[in-house]
GROMACS .gro file of C-alpha atoms in nm:
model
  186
    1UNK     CA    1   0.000   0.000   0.000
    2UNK     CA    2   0.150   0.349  -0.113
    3UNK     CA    3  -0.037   0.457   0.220
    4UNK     CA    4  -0.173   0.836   0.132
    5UNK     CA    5  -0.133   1.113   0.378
    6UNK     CA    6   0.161   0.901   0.576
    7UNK     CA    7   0.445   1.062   0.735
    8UNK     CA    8   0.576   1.179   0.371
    9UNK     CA    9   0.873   1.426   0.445
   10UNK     CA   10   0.796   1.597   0.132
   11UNK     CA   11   0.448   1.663   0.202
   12UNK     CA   12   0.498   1.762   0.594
   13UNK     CA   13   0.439   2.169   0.611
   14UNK     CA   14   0.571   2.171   0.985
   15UNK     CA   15   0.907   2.025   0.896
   16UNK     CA   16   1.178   2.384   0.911
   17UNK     CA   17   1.333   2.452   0.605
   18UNK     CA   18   1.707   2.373   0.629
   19UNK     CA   19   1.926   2.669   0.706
   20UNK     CA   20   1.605   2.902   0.829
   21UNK     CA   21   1.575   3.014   1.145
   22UNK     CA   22   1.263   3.170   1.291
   23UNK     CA   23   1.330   3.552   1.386
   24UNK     CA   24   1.493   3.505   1.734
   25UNK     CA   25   1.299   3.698   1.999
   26UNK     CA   26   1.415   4.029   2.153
   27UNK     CA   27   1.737   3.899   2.374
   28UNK     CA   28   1.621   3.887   2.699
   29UNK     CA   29   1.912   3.750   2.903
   30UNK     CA   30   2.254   3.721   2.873
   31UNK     CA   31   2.218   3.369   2.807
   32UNK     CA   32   2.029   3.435   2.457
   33UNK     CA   33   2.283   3.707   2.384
   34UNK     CA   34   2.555   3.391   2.416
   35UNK     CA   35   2.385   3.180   2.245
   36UNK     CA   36   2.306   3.434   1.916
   37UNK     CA   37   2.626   3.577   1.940
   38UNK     CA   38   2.791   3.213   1.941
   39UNK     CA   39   2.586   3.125   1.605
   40UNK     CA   40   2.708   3.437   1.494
   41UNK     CA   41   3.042   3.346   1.538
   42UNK     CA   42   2.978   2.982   1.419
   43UNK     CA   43   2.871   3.143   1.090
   44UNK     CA   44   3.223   3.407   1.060
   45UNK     CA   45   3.424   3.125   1.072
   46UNK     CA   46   3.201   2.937   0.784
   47UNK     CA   47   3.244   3.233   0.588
   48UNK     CA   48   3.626   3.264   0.660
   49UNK     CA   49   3.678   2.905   0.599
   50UNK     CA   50   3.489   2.900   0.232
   51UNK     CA   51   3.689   3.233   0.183
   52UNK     CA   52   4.028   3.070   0.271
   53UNK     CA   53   3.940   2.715   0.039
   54UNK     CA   54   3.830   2.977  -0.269
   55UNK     CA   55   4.165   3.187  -0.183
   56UNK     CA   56   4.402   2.898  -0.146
   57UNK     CA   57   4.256   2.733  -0.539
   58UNK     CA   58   4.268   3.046  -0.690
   59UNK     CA   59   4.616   3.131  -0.604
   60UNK     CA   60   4.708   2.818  -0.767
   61UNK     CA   61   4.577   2.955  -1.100
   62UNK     CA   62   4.724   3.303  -1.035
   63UNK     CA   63   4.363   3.451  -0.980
   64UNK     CA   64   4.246   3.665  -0.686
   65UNK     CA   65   3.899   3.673  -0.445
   66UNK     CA   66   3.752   3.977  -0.381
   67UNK     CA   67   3.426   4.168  -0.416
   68UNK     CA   68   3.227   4.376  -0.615
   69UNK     CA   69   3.260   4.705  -0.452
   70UNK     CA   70   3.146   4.940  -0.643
   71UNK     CA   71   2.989   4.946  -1.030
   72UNK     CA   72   2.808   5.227  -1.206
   73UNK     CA   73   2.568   5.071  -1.453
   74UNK     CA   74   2.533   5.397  -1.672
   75UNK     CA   75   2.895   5.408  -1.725
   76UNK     CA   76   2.938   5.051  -1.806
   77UNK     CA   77   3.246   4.984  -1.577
   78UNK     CA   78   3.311   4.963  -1.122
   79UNK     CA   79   3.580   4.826  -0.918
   80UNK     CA   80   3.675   4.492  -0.756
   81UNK     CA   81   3.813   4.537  -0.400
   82UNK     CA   82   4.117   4.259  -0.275
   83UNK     CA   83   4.341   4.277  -0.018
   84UNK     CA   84   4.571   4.109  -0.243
   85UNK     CA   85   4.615   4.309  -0.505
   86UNK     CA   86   4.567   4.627  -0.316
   87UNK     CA   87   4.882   4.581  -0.195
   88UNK     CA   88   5.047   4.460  -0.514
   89UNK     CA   89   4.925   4.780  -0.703
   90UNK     CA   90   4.767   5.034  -0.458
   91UNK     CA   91   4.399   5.038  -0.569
   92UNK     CA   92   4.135   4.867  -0.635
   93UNK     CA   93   4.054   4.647  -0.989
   94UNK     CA   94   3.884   4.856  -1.274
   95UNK     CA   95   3.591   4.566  -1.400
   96UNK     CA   96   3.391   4.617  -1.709
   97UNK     CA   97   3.076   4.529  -1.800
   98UNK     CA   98   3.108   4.229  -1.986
   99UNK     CA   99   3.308   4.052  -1.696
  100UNK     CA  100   3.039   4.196  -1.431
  101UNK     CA  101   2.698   4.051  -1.586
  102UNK     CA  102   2.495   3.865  -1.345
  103UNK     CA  103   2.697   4.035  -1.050
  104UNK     CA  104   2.566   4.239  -0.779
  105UNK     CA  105   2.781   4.487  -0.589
  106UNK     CA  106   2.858   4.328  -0.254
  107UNK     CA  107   2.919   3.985  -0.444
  108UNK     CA  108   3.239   3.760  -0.372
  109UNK     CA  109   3.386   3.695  -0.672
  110UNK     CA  110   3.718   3.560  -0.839
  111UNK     CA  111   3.917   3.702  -1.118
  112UNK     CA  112   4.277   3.698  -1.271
  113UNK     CA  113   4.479   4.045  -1.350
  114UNK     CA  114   4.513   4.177  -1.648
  115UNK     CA  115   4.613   4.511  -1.793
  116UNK     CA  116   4.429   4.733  -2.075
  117UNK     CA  117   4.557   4.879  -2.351
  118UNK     CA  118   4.712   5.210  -2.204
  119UNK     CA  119   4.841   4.939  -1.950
  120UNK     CA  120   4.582   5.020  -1.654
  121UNK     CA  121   4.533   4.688  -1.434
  122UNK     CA  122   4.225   4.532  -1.485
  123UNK     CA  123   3.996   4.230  -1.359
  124UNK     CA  124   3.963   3.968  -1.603
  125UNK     CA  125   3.770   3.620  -1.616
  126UNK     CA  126   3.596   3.727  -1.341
  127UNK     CA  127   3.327   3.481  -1.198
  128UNK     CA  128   3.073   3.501  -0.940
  129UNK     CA  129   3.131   3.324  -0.577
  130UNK     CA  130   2.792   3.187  -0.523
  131UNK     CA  131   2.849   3.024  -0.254
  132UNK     CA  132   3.100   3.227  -0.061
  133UNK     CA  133   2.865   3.535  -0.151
  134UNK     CA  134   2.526   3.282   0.001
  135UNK     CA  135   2.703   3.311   0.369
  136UNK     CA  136   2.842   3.643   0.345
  137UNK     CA  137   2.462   3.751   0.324
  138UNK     CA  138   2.362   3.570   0.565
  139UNK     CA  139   2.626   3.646   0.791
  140UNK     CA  140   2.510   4.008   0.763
  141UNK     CA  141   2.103   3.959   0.765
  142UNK     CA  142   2.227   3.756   1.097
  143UNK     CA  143   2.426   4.033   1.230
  144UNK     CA  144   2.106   4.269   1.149
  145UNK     CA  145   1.879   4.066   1.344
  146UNK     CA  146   2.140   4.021   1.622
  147UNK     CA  147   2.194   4.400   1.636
  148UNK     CA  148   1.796   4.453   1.620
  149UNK     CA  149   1.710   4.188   1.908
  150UNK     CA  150   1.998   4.384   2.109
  151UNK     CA  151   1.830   4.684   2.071
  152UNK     CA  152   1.514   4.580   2.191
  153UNK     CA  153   1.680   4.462   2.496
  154UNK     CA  154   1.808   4.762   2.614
  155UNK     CA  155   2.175   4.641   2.556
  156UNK     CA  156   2.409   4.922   2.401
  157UNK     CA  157   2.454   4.887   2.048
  158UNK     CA  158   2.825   4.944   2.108
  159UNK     CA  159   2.822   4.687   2.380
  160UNK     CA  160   2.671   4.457   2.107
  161UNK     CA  161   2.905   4.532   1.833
  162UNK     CA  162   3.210   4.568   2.068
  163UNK     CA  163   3.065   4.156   2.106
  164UNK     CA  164   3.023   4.081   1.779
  165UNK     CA  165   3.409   4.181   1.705
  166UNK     CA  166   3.492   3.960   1.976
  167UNK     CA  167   3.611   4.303   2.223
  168UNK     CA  168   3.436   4.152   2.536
  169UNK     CA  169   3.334   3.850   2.658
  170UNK     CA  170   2.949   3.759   2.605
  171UNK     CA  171   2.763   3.811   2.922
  172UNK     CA  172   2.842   3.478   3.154
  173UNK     CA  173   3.136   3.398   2.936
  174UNK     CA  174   3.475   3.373   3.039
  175UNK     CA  175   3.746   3.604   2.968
  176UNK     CA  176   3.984   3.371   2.879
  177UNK     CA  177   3.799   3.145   2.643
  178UNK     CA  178   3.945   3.048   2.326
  179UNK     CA  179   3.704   3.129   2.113
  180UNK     CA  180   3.768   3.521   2.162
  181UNK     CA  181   4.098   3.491   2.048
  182UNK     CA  182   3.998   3.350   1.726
  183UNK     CA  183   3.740   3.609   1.640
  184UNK     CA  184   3.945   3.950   1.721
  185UNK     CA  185   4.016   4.155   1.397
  186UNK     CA  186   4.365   4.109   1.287
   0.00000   0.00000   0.00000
């Protein structure tokens, strides 16, 4: 018997998608603020991690990771941003509109170097980060909601950022543990 209306997993509305998380509520104890700011953390390192694997192959191939940070559409052209080769040629990477389609400013992406005509550095096979870009976004709409639940709690929004960067322990953490270390801004 193919048994309709059984415990189909397709078919079950209640089950949470994967990856969603309800809204958390305002953060009403220091506990919650661990506990948000630990995911928070959780997710950083995700994001540094898939940054790092992308960074580590694309050096192989002589290409770069970096992101779209700026690109005027009426102009046709905007700029790449990389640590990288900011310090190899003092600026950021002029990107055209042919190797930007289907790219949002904000987007991770990774390109090789190459130079124009009147020899001006430019980005070249440039190609979207999907996945890198994925977290990144929701690093940030987690940090939003984190900020906004602080807010509603009556915490500081310095206090909460000064958290986020790792600046002070979480309430009812301790000030030596590890994790801090890891998470303070070079």
């Amino acid at each position: 018997g193919g048994g309709l209306g059984g415990a189909s997993s397709s078919t079950a509305p209640a089950a949470p998608v994967p990856g969603y998380q309800q809204p958390p509520p305002a953060i009403g104890s220091s506990a919650d603020a661990g506990r948000a700011l630990a995911e928070l953390n959780e997710l950083e390192e995700k994001v540094r991690e898939a940054e790092d694997k992308v960074k580590r192959a694309a050096s192989q191939s002589h290409h770069y990771v970096g992101f779209i940070s700026k690109f005027d559409t009426m102009k046709g052209y905007g700029f790449v941003s990389c640590s990288e080769t900011f310090k190899r040629f003092g600026r950021d990477i002029f990107i055209d509109r042919e190797s930007y389609q289907g790219a949002k400013i904000g987007d991770t992406v990774v390109f090789s170097v190459g130079f124009n005509k009147k020899g001006e550095v430019r980005a070249c096979d440039v190609q979207k980060l999907n996945e890198v870009t994925r977290l990144k976004q929701e690093l940030q709409a987690k940090k939003q909601t984190y900020m906004t639940s602080v807010s509603r709690s009556g915490m500081g929004v310095q206090a909460a950022l000064e958290l986020i960067q790792g600046k002070r322990p979480a309430p009812g953490e301790m000030v030596d543990a590890p994790s801090f270390k890891r998470f303070q801004r070079k």
